[in-house]
Amino acid sequence: MSTQLRPTDVKRLNRHWRRRTEGRIGLIVESVTQPFNLGSILRTCATFGVETVWLAGNTADPAHPQVGKTALGTEHKLRLEKVSGAAQAVAAARESGFRVAAVELARGAVPLHRAPLEGDVCLAVGAEDHGCSPALLDGADILAYIPQIGRVGSLNVAVAAAVAIAETRRREWCDLPDAAEDPDAAEAVRSR
């Protein structure tokens, strides 16, 4: 019978993946106004080791109580930078050594699984109602979209950010040895 991992085993497993992570990820969040969406995005960022989150436009205040409720305190573990708009966010990301990849259903975008997300990349997501602004799309080095097969035309911005961040990390990890080959990770997931 399988059981959930104990906290010490989770820490051991996380340590395994941290040691195998070299690429840097940043995130631009443009005009995401709903605090629960921002909180969910920040929690995902903390989970996957996003280095910096640039909050552009009229993005919700990370100090809002509803952000904290969803982020569960992870917002305090992140480097958050408030910038006035998309152009400033893109410039700050580039100055920090990132290529910028906007995640948007836009002309010229490639499927996320084919986008060049290797190395240091700053993903970018836009507002709940209209997505990334023209300024953000024009400033991006890469345009990528998340393929969808259902009858709904879009994803919630927090879900889209999570899919893009997870895909970026997955690419880095997919060619690594299995966790079972690492003594710490093997011990963490061994059945008890």
PDB file of N, CA and C in Angstrom, residues 21-122:
ATOM      1  N   THR A  21      19.178  21.062 -10.989  1.00  0.00           N
ATOM      2  CA  THR A  21      18.587  22.216 -11.657  1.00  0.00           C
ATOM      3  C   THR A  21      19.649  23.284 -11.856  1.00  0.00           C
ATOM      4  N   GLU A  22      19.881  23.630 -13.107  1.00  0.00           N
ATOM      5  CA  GLU A  22      20.879  24.651 -13.419  1.00  0.00           C
ATOM      6  C   GLU A  22      20.276  25.876 -14.084  1.00  0.00           C
ATOM      7  N   GLY A  23      19.276  25.685 -14.929  1.00  0.00           N
ATOM      8  CA  GLY A  23      18.679  26.801 -15.653  1.00  0.00           C
ATOM      9  C   GLY A  23      17.934  27.747 -14.723  1.00  0.00           C
ATOM     10  N   ARG A  24      17.965  29.016 -15.084  1.00  0.00           N
ATOM     11  CA  ARG A  24      17.244  30.028 -14.316  1.00  0.00           C
ATOM     12  C   ARG A  24      15.930  30.343 -15.021  1.00  0.00           C
ATOM     13  N   ILE A  25      14.887  30.495 -14.225  1.00  0.00           N
ATOM     14  CA  ILE A  25      13.582  30.894 -14.748  1.00  0.00           C
ATOM     15  C   ILE A  25      13.179  32.191 -14.065  1.00  0.00           C
ATOM     16  N   GLY A  26      12.688  33.125 -14.868  1.00  0.00           N
ATOM     17  CA  GLY A  26      12.054  34.334 -14.362  1.00  0.00           C
ATOM     18  C   GLY A  26      10.612  34.335 -14.838  1.00  0.00           C
ATOM     19  N   LEU A  27       9.815  35.250 -14.326  1.00  0.00           N
ATOM     20  CA  LEU A  27       8.428  35.353 -14.772  1.00  0.00           C
ATOM     21  C   LEU A  27       8.002  36.808 -14.756  1.00  0.00           C
ATOM     22  N   ILE A  28       7.394  37.239 -15.855  1.00  0.00           N
ATOM     23  CA  ILE A  28       6.731  38.539 -15.922  1.00  0.00           C
ATOM     24  C   ILE A  28       5.239  38.280 -15.789  1.00  0.00           C
ATOM     25  N   VAL A  29       4.619  38.946 -14.825  1.00  0.00           N
ATOM     26  CA  VAL A  29       3.171  38.857 -14.612  1.00  0.00           C
ATOM     27  C   VAL A  29       2.617  40.235 -14.944  1.00  0.00           C
ATOM     28  N   GLU A  30       1.887  40.330 -16.050  1.00  0.00           N
ATOM     29  CA  GLU A  30       1.399  41.623 -16.516  1.00  0.00           C
ATOM     30  C   GLU A  30      -0.100  41.781 -16.272  1.00  0.00           C
ATOM     31  N   SER A  31      -0.449  42.728 -15.433  1.00  0.00           N
ATOM     32  CA  SER A  31      -1.841  43.131 -15.208  1.00  0.00           C
ATOM     33  C   SER A  31      -2.762  41.982 -14.816  1.00  0.00           C
ATOM     34  N   VAL A  32      -2.263  41.068 -14.003  1.00  0.00           N
ATOM     35  CA  VAL A  32      -3.103  40.016 -13.416  1.00  0.00           C
ATOM     36  C   VAL A  32      -3.717  40.635 -12.161  1.00  0.00           C
ATOM     37  N   THR A  33      -4.999  40.961 -12.243  1.00  0.00           N
ATOM     38  CA  THR A  33      -5.633  41.777 -11.203  1.00  0.00           C
ATOM     39  C   THR A  33      -6.278  40.986 -10.078  1.00  0.00           C
ATOM     40  N   GLN A  34      -6.571  39.726 -10.292  1.00  0.00           N
ATOM     41  CA  GLN A  34      -7.252  38.936  -9.270  1.00  0.00           C
ATOM     42  C   GLN A  34      -6.235  38.393  -8.263  1.00  0.00           C
ATOM     43  N   PRO A  35      -6.377  38.757  -6.986  1.00  0.00           N
ATOM     44  CA  PRO A  35      -5.405  38.330  -5.978  1.00  0.00           C
ATOM     45  C   PRO A  35      -5.230  36.814  -5.888  1.00  0.00           C
ATOM     46  N   PHE A  36      -6.320  36.050  -6.032  1.00  0.00           N
ATOM     47  CA  PHE A  36      -6.189  34.593  -5.944  1.00  0.00           C
ATOM     48  C   PHE A  36      -5.340  34.053  -7.099  1.00  0.00           C
ATOM     49  N   ASN A  37      -5.488  34.644  -8.293  1.00  0.00           N
ATOM     50  CA  ASN A  37      -4.648  34.217  -9.416  1.00  0.00           C
ATOM     51  C   ASN A  37      -3.181  34.525  -9.142  1.00  0.00           C
ATOM     52  N   LEU A  38      -2.896  35.732  -8.653  1.00  0.00           N
ATOM     53  CA  LEU A  38      -1.510  36.078  -8.351  1.00  0.00           C
ATOM     54  C   LEU A  38      -0.952  35.158  -7.267  1.00  0.00           C
ATOM     55  N   GLY A  39      -1.730  34.882  -6.237  1.00  0.00           N
ATOM     56  CA  GLY A  39      -1.267  33.987  -5.177  1.00  0.00           C
ATOM     57  C   GLY A  39      -0.925  32.604  -5.696  1.00  0.00           C
ATOM     58  N   SER A  40      -1.764  32.089  -6.573  1.00  0.00           N
ATOM     59  CA  SER A  40      -1.508  30.771  -7.160  1.00  0.00           C
ATOM     60  C   SER A  40      -0.244  30.794  -8.018  1.00  0.00           C
ATOM     61  N   ILE A  41      -0.076  31.853  -8.797  1.00  0.00           N
ATOM     62  CA  ILE A  41       1.125  31.990  -9.622  1.00  0.00           C
ATOM     63  C   ILE A  41       2.373  32.029  -8.741  1.00  0.00           C
ATOM     64  N   LEU A  42       2.326  32.806  -7.667  1.00  0.00           N
ATOM     65  CA  LEU A  42       3.498  32.927  -6.793  1.00  0.00           C
ATOM     66  C   LEU A  42       3.827  31.604  -6.111  1.00  0.00           C
ATOM     67  N   ARG A  43       2.804  30.857  -5.738  1.00  0.00           N
ATOM     68  CA  ARG A  43       3.055  29.547  -5.120  1.00  0.00           C
ATOM     69  C   ARG A  43       3.735  28.608  -6.121  1.00  0.00           C
ATOM     70  N   THR A  44       3.278  28.630  -7.361  1.00  0.00           N
ATOM     71  CA  THR A  44       3.919  27.827  -8.401  1.00  0.00           C
ATOM     72  C   THR A  44       5.368  28.264  -8.593  1.00  0.00           C
ATOM     73  N   CYS A  45       5.602  29.566  -8.614  1.00  0.00           N
ATOM     74  CA  CYS A  45       6.969  30.084  -8.773  1.00  0.00           C
ATOM     75  C   CYS A  45       7.882  29.585  -7.660  1.00  0.00           C
ATOM     76  N   ALA A  46       7.399  29.624  -6.439  1.00  0.00           N
ATOM     77  CA  ALA A  46       8.209  29.154  -5.309  1.00  0.00           C
ATOM     78  C   ALA A  46       8.469  27.653  -5.415  1.00  0.00           C
ATOM     79  N   THR A  47       7.481  26.905  -5.863  1.00  0.00           N
ATOM     80  CA  THR A  47       7.613  25.456  -5.995  1.00  0.00           C
ATOM     81  C   THR A  47       8.681  25.068  -7.012  1.00  0.00           C
ATOM     82  N   PHE A  48       8.737  25.794  -8.130  1.00  0.00           N
ATOM     83  CA  PHE A  48       9.658  25.437  -9.209  1.00  0.00           C
ATOM     84  C   PHE A  48      10.931  26.278  -9.234  1.00  0.00           C
ATOM     85  N   GLY A  49      11.173  27.063  -8.193  1.00  0.00           N
ATOM     86  CA  GLY A  49      12.431  27.793  -8.094  1.00  0.00           C
ATOM     87  C   GLY A  49      12.584  28.946  -9.061  1.00  0.00           C
ATOM     88  N   VAL A  50      11.499  29.664  -9.324  1.00  0.00           N
ATOM     89  CA  VAL A  50      11.599  30.855 -10.168  1.00  0.00           C
ATOM     90  C   VAL A  50      12.434  31.897  -9.424  1.00  0.00           C
ATOM     91  N   GLU A  51      13.403  32.472 -10.124  1.00  0.00           N
ATOM     92  CA  GLU A  51      14.361  33.380  -9.490  1.00  0.00           C
ATOM     93  C   GLU A  51      13.769  34.753  -9.180  1.00  0.00           C
ATOM     94  N   THR A  52      13.124  35.365 -10.161  1.00  0.00           N
ATOM     95  CA  THR A  52      12.563  36.707 -10.003  1.00  0.00           C
ATOM     96  C   THR A  52      11.201  36.751 -10.669  1.00  0.00           C
ATOM     97  N   VAL A  53      10.265  37.452 -10.035  1.00  0.00           N
ATOM     98  CA  VAL A  53       8.946  37.693 -10.617  1.00  0.00           C
ATOM     99  C   VAL A  53       8.797  39.202 -10.766  1.00  0.00           C
ATOM    100  N   TRP A  54       8.622  39.641 -12.017  1.00  0.00           N
ATOM    101  CA  TRP A  54       8.374  41.055 -12.280  1.00  0.00           C
ATOM    102  C   TRP A  54       6.874  41.266 -12.366  1.00  0.00           C
ATOM    103  N   LEU A  55       6.353  42.160 -11.545  1.00  0.00           N
ATOM    104  CA  LEU A  55       4.926  42.479 -11.499  1.00  0.00           C
ATOM    105  C   LEU A  55       4.725  43.763 -12.290  1.00  0.00           C
ATOM    106  N   ALA A  56       4.098  43.654 -13.454  1.00  0.00           N
ATOM    107  CA  ALA A  56       3.969  44.790 -14.363  1.00  0.00           C
ATOM    108  C   ALA A  56       2.525  45.268 -14.451  1.00  0.00           C
ATOM    109  N   GLY A  57       2.377  46.531 -14.829  1.00  0.00           N
ATOM    110  CA  GLY A  57       1.045  47.093 -15.029  1.00  0.00           C
ATOM    111  C   GLY A  57       0.271  47.152 -13.730  1.00  0.00           C
ATOM    112  N   ASN A  58      -1.014  46.856 -13.824  1.00  0.00           N
ATOM    113  CA  ASN A  58      -1.869  46.926 -12.626  1.00  0.00           C
ATOM    114  C   ASN A  58      -2.064  45.556 -11.975  1.00  0.00           C
ATOM    115  N   THR A  59      -0.998  44.788 -11.899  1.00  0.00           N
ATOM    116  CA  THR A  59      -1.048  43.486 -11.224  1.00  0.00           C
ATOM    117  C   THR A  59      -1.417  43.686  -9.762  1.00  0.00           C
ATOM    118  N   ALA A  60      -2.167  42.755  -9.220  1.00  0.00           N
ATOM    119  CA  ALA A  60      -2.597  42.812  -7.817  1.00  0.00           C
ATOM    120  C   ALA A  60      -1.395  42.997  -6.894  1.00  0.00           C
ATOM    121  N   ASP A  61      -1.643  43.622  -5.764  1.00  0.00           N
ATOM    122  CA  ASP A  61      -0.605  43.856  -4.762  1.00  0.00           C
ATOM    123  C   ASP A  61      -0.277  42.532  -4.071  1.00  0.00           C
ATOM    124  N   PRO A  62       0.986  42.108  -4.067  1.00  0.00           N
ATOM    125  CA  PRO A  62       1.327  40.840  -3.409  1.00  0.00           C
ATOM    126  C   PRO A  62       1.076  40.858  -1.904  1.00  0.00           C
ATOM    127  N   ALA A  63       0.890  42.049  -1.319  1.00  0.00           N
ATOM    128  CA  ALA A  63       0.591  42.145   0.113  1.00  0.00           C
ATOM    129  C   ALA A  63      -0.902  41.971   0.402  1.00  0.00           C
ATOM    130  N   HIS A  64      -1.727  41.868  -0.620  1.00  0.00           N
ATOM    131  CA  HIS A  64      -3.172  41.685  -0.440  1.00  0.00           C
ATOM    132  C   HIS A  64      -3.420  40.377   0.315  1.00  0.00           C
ATOM    133  N   PRO A  65      -4.309  40.370   1.304  1.00  0.00           N
ATOM    134  CA  PRO A  65      -4.553  39.152   2.095  1.00  0.00           C
ATOM    135  C   PRO A  65      -4.955  37.931   1.258  1.00  0.00           C
ATOM    136  N   GLN A  66      -5.689  38.145   0.165  1.00  0.00           N
ATOM    137  CA  GLN A  66      -6.101  37.002  -0.656  1.00  0.00           C
ATOM    138  C   GLN A  66      -4.918  36.404  -1.428  1.00  0.00           C
ATOM    139  N   VAL A  67      -3.922  37.221  -1.741  1.00  0.00           N
ATOM    140  CA  VAL A  67      -2.707  36.683  -2.363  1.00  0.00           C
ATOM    141  C   VAL A  67      -2.035  35.735  -1.376  1.00  0.00           C
ATOM    142  N   GLY A  68      -1.866  36.207  -0.147  1.00  0.00           N
ATOM    143  CA  GLY A  68      -1.229  35.387   0.887  1.00  0.00           C
ATOM    144  C   GLY A  68      -1.995  34.120   1.196  1.00  0.00           C
ATOM    145  N   LYS A  69      -3.326  34.214   1.142  1.00  0.00           N
ATOM    146  CA  LYS A  69      -4.147  33.030   1.435  1.00  0.00           C
ATOM    147  C   LYS A  69      -3.895  31.929   0.407  1.00  0.00           C
ATOM    148  N   THR A  70      -3.772  32.305  -0.847  1.00  0.00           N
ATOM    149  CA  THR A  70      -3.535  31.316  -1.897  1.00  0.00           C
ATOM    150  C   THR A  70      -2.066  30.907  -1.972  1.00  0.00           C
ATOM    151  N   ALA A  71      -1.176  31.865  -1.783  1.00  0.00           N
ATOM    152  CA  ALA A  71       0.260  31.581  -1.885  1.00  0.00           C
ATOM    153  C   ALA A  71       0.793  30.848  -0.658  1.00  0.00           C
ATOM    154  N   LEU A  72       0.035  30.846   0.434  1.00  0.00           N
ATOM    155  CA  LEU A  72       0.425  30.168   1.676  1.00  0.00           C
ATOM    156  C   LEU A  72       1.799  30.605   2.184  1.00  0.00           C
ATOM    157  N   GLY A  73       2.077  31.897   2.072  1.00  0.00           N
ATOM    158  CA  GLY A  73       3.332  32.424   2.586  1.00  0.00           C
ATOM    159  C   GLY A  73       4.506  32.327   1.635  1.00  0.00           C
ATOM    160  N   THR A  74       4.332  31.643   0.513  1.00  0.00           N
ATOM    161  CA  THR A  74       5.454  31.485  -0.419  1.00  0.00           C
ATOM    162  C   THR A  74       5.835  32.803  -1.079  1.00  0.00           C
ATOM    163  N   GLU A  75       4.937  33.786  -1.060  1.00  0.00           N
ATOM    164  CA  GLU A  75       5.262  35.083  -1.663  1.00  0.00           C
ATOM    165  C   GLU A  75       6.449  35.747  -0.960  1.00  0.00           C
ATOM    166  N   HIS A  76       6.691  35.361   0.288  1.00  0.00           N
ATOM    167  CA  HIS A  76       7.818  35.917   1.041  1.00  0.00           C
ATOM    168  C   HIS A  76       9.138  35.225   0.703  1.00  0.00           C
ATOM    169  N   LYS A  77       9.083  34.131  -0.037  1.00  0.00           N
ATOM    170  CA  LYS A  77      10.291  33.384  -0.404  1.00  0.00           C
ATOM    171  C   LYS A  77      10.786  33.756  -1.804  1.00  0.00           C
ATOM    172  N   LEU A  78      10.095  34.690  -2.435  1.00  0.00           N
ATOM    173  CA  LEU A  78      10.404  35.052  -3.817  1.00  0.00           C
ATOM    174  C   LEU A  78      10.969  36.460  -3.912  1.00  0.00           C
ATOM    175  N   ARG A  79      11.734  36.676  -4.959  1.00  0.00           N
ATOM    176  CA  ARG A  79      12.187  38.038  -5.276  1.00  0.00           C
ATOM    177  C   ARG A  79      11.140  38.649  -6.201  1.00  0.00           C
ATOM    178  N   LEU A  80      10.401  39.617  -5.692  1.00  0.00           N
ATOM    179  CA  LEU A  80       9.349  40.290  -6.447  1.00  0.00           C
ATOM    180  C   LEU A  80       9.810  41.700  -6.780  1.00  0.00           C
ATOM    181  N   GLU A  81       9.631  42.098  -8.038  1.00  0.00           N
ATOM    182  CA  GLU A  81       9.988  43.449  -8.461  1.00  0.00           C
ATOM    183  C   GLU A  81       8.803  44.075  -9.171  1.00  0.00           C
ATOM    184  N   LYS A  82       8.358  45.209  -8.662  1.00  0.00           N
ATOM    185  CA  LYS A  82       7.258  45.949  -9.284  1.00  0.00           C
ATOM    186  C   LYS A  82       7.837  46.866 -10.354  1.00  0.00           C
ATOM    187  N   VAL A  83       7.287  46.794 -11.553  1.00  0.00           N
ATOM    188  CA  VAL A  83       7.689  47.675 -12.654  1.00  0.00           C
ATOM    189  C   VAL A  83       6.431  48.299 -13.245  1.00  0.00           C
ATOM    190  N   SER A  84       6.592  49.438 -13.911  1.00  0.00           N
ATOM    191  CA  SER A  84       5.408  50.163 -14.369  1.00  0.00           C
ATOM    192  C   SER A  84       4.691  49.491 -15.533  1.00  0.00           C
ATOM    193  N   GLY A  85       5.419  48.872 -16.429  1.00  0.00           N
ATOM    194  CA  GLY A  85       4.763  48.279 -17.586  1.00  0.00           C
ATOM    195  C   GLY A  85       5.568  47.169 -18.222  1.00  0.00           C
ATOM    196  N   ALA A  86       5.028  46.666 -19.333  1.00  0.00           N
ATOM    197  CA  ALA A  86       5.637  45.521 -20.015  1.00  0.00           C
ATOM    198  C   ALA A  86       7.037  45.826 -20.519  1.00  0.00           C
ATOM    199  N   ALA A  87       7.233  46.997 -21.115  1.00  0.00           N
ATOM    200  CA  ALA A  87       8.552  47.333 -21.662  1.00  0.00           C
ATOM    201  C   ALA A  87       9.611  47.349 -20.562  1.00  0.00           C
ATOM    202  N   GLN A  88       9.258  47.882 -19.402  1.00  0.00           N
ATOM    203  CA  GLN A  88      10.195  47.922 -18.281  1.00  0.00           C
ATOM    204  C   GLN A  88      10.480  46.513 -17.763  1.00  0.00           C
ATOM    205  N   ALA A  89       9.463  45.671 -17.738  1.00  0.00           N
ATOM    206  CA  ALA A  89       9.646  44.288 -17.282  1.00  0.00           C
ATOM    207  C   ALA A  89      10.572  43.526 -18.219  1.00  0.00           C
ATOM    208  N   VAL A  90      10.345  43.669 -19.522  1.00  0.00           N
ATOM    209  CA  VAL A  90      11.193  42.993 -20.506  1.00  0.00           C
ATOM    210  C   VAL A  90      12.633  43.488 -20.382  1.00  0.00           C
ATOM    211  N   ALA A  91      12.812  44.801 -20.250  1.00  0.00           N
ATOM    212  CA  ALA A  91      14.163  45.361 -20.112  1.00  0.00           C
ATOM    213  C   ALA A  91      14.849  44.834 -18.854  1.00  0.00           C
ATOM    214  N   ALA A  92      14.116  44.769 -17.750  1.00  0.00           N
ATOM    215  CA  ALA A  92      14.695  44.267 -16.491  1.00  0.00           C
ATOM    216  C   ALA A  92      15.076  42.798 -16.615  1.00  0.00           C
ATOM    217  N   ALA A  93      14.228  42.009 -17.272  1.00  0.00           N
ATOM    218  CA  ALA A  93      14.527  40.585 -17.452  1.00  0.00           C
ATOM    219  C   ALA A  93      15.774  40.408 -18.311  1.00  0.00           C
ATOM    220  N   ARG A  94      15.856  41.162 -19.392  1.00  0.00           N
ATOM    221  CA  ARG A  94      17.035  41.065 -20.266  1.00  0.00           C
ATOM    222  C   ARG A  94      18.296  41.516 -19.537  1.00  0.00           C
ATOM    223  N   GLU A  95      18.174  42.575 -18.756  1.00  0.00           N
ATOM    224  CA  GLU A  95      19.323  43.069 -17.991  1.00  0.00           C
ATOM    225  C   GLU A  95      19.820  42.003 -17.007  1.00  0.00           C
ATOM    226  N   SER A  96      18.901  41.152 -16.563  1.00  0.00           N
ATOM    227  CA  SER A  96      19.255  40.061 -15.644  1.00  0.00           C
ATOM    228  C   SER A  96      19.739  38.815 -16.379  1.00  0.00           C
ATOM    229  N   GLY A  97      19.844  38.892 -17.707  1.00  0.00           N
ATOM    230  CA  GLY A  97      20.395  37.786 -18.481  1.00  0.00           C
ATOM    231  C   GLY A  97      19.386  36.789 -19.012  1.00  0.00           C
ATOM    232  N   PHE A  98      18.103  37.147 -19.007  1.00  0.00           N
ATOM    233  CA  PHE A  98      17.060  36.242 -19.484  1.00  0.00           C
ATOM    234  C   PHE A  98      16.656  36.556 -20.923  1.00  0.00           C
ATOM    235  N   ARG A  99      16.262  35.509 -21.654  1.00  0.00           N
ATOM    236  CA  ARG A  99      15.481  35.672 -22.880  1.00  0.00           C
ATOM    237  C   ARG A  99      14.031  35.677 -22.430  1.00  0.00           C
ATOM    238  N   VAL A 100      13.166  36.397 -23.117  1.00  0.00           N
ATOM    239  CA  VAL A 100      11.770  36.525 -22.697  1.00  0.00           C
ATOM    240  C   VAL A 100      10.880  35.708 -23.626  1.00  0.00           C
ATOM    241  N   ALA A 101      10.054  34.846 -23.026  1.00  0.00           N
ATOM    242  CA  ALA A 101       9.115  33.998 -23.767  1.00  0.00           C
ATOM    243  C   ALA A 101       7.696  34.302 -23.300  1.00  0.00           C
ATOM    244  N   ALA A 102       6.929  34.980 -24.148  1.00  0.00           N
ATOM    245  CA  ALA A 102       5.535  35.286 -23.817  1.00  0.00           C
ATOM    246  C   ALA A 102       4.671  34.068 -24.121  1.00  0.00           C
ATOM    247  N   VAL A 103       3.816  33.718 -23.179  1.00  0.00           N
ATOM    248  CA  VAL A 103       2.910  32.580 -23.338  1.00  0.00           C
ATOM    249  C   VAL A 103       1.549  33.157 -23.705  1.00  0.00           C
ATOM    250  N   GLU A 104       1.194  33.004 -24.981  1.00  0.00           N
ATOM    251  CA  GLU A 104      -0.006  33.663 -25.491  1.00  0.00           C
ATOM    252  C   GLU A 104      -0.442  33.007 -26.793  1.00  0.00           C
ATOM    253  N   LEU A 105      -1.743  32.945 -27.009  1.00  0.00           N
ATOM    254  CA  LEU A 105      -2.279  32.513 -28.295  1.00  0.00           C
ATOM    255  C   LEU A 105      -2.147  33.712 -29.233  1.00  0.00           C
ATOM    256  N   ALA A 106      -1.049  33.770 -29.973  1.00  0.00           N
ATOM    257  CA  ALA A 106      -0.754  34.927 -30.815  1.00  0.00           C
ATOM    258  C   ALA A 106      -0.179  34.467 -32.148  1.00  0.00           C
ATOM    259  N   ARG A 107      -0.324  35.306 -33.160  1.00  0.00           N
ATOM    260  CA  ARG A 107       0.267  34.997 -34.469  1.00  0.00           C
ATOM    261  C   ARG A 107       1.781  34.845 -34.314  1.00  0.00           C
ATOM    262  N   GLY A 108       2.315  33.816 -34.946  1.00  0.00           N
ATOM    263  CA  GLY A 108       3.752  33.577 -34.884  1.00  0.00           C
ATOM    264  C   GLY A 108       4.197  32.745 -33.691  1.00  0.00           C
ATOM    265  N   ALA A 109       3.270  32.434 -32.793  1.00  0.00           N
ATOM    266  CA  ALA A 109       3.627  31.628 -31.617  1.00  0.00           C
ATOM    267  C   ALA A 109       3.812  30.168 -32.021  1.00  0.00           C
ATOM    268  N   VAL A 110       4.710  29.491 -31.323  1.00  0.00           N
ATOM    269  CA  VAL A 110       4.936  28.066 -31.544  1.00  0.00           C
ATOM    270  C   VAL A 110       4.361  27.296 -30.356  1.00  0.00           C
ATOM    271  N   PRO A 111       4.033  26.025 -30.540  1.00  0.00           N
ATOM    272  CA  PRO A 111       3.551  25.244 -29.399  1.00  0.00           C
ATOM    273  C   PRO A 111       4.600  25.244 -28.280  1.00  0.00           C
ATOM    274  N   LEU A 112       4.146  25.331 -27.059  1.00  0.00           N
ATOM    275  CA  LEU A 112       5.039  25.417 -25.905  1.00  0.00           C
ATOM    276  C   LEU A 112       6.076  24.298 -25.898  1.00  0.00           C
ATOM    277  N   HIS A 113       5.656  23.086 -26.263  1.00  0.00           N
ATOM    278  CA  HIS A 113       6.594  21.959 -26.226  1.00  0.00           C
ATOM    279  C   HIS A 113       7.676  22.054 -27.299  1.00  0.00           C
ATOM    280  N   ARG A 114       7.535  22.965 -28.259  1.00  0.00           N
ATOM    281  CA  ARG A 114       8.551  23.165 -29.295  1.00  0.00           C
ATOM    282  C   ARG A 114       9.319  24.484 -29.117  1.00  0.00           C
ATOM    283  N   ALA A 115       8.918  25.282 -28.167  1.00  0.00           N
ATOM    284  CA  ALA A 115       9.566  26.581 -27.948  1.00  0.00           C
ATOM    285  C   ALA A 115      10.967  26.387 -27.371  1.00  0.00           C
ATOM    286  N   PRO A 116      11.916  27.231 -27.761  1.00  0.00           N
ATOM    287  CA  PRO A 116      13.279  27.128 -27.230  1.00  0.00           C
ATOM    288  C   PRO A 116      13.365  27.707 -25.815  1.00  0.00           C
ATOM    289  N   LEU A 117      13.094  26.878 -24.832  1.00  0.00           N
ATOM    290  CA  LEU A 117      13.044  27.323 -23.438  1.00  0.00           C
ATOM    291  C   LEU A 117      14.281  26.923 -22.644  1.00  0.00           C
ATOM    292  N   GLU A 118      15.321  26.463 -23.324  1.00  0.00           N
ATOM    293  CA  GLU A 118      16.527  26.031 -22.634  1.00  0.00           C
ATOM    294  C   GLU A 118      17.304  27.248 -22.137  1.00  0.00           C
ATOM    295  N   GLY A 119      18.147  27.021 -21.141  1.00  0.00           N
ATOM    296  CA  GLY A 119      18.964  28.102 -20.600  1.00  0.00           C
ATOM    297  C   GLY A 119      18.153  29.011 -19.692  1.00  0.00           C
ATOM    298  N   ASP A 120      18.581  30.249 -19.594  1.00  0.00           N
ATOM    299  CA  ASP A 120      17.922  31.214 -18.716  1.00  0.00           C
ATOM    300  C   ASP A 120      16.776  31.880 -19.469  1.00  0.00           C
ATOM    301  N   VAL A 121      15.564  31.593 -19.041  1.00  0.00           N
ATOM    302  CA  VAL A 121      14.387  32.103 -19.744  1.00  0.00           C
ATOM    303  C   VAL A 121      13.425  32.745 -18.755  1.00  0.00           C
ATOM    304  N   CYS A 122      12.857  33.857 -19.176  1.00  0.00           N
ATOM    305  CA  CYS A 122      11.827  34.535 -18.398  1.00  0.00           C
ATOM    306  C   CYS A 122      10.512  34.361 -19.141  1.00  0.00           C
TER     307      CYS A 122
END
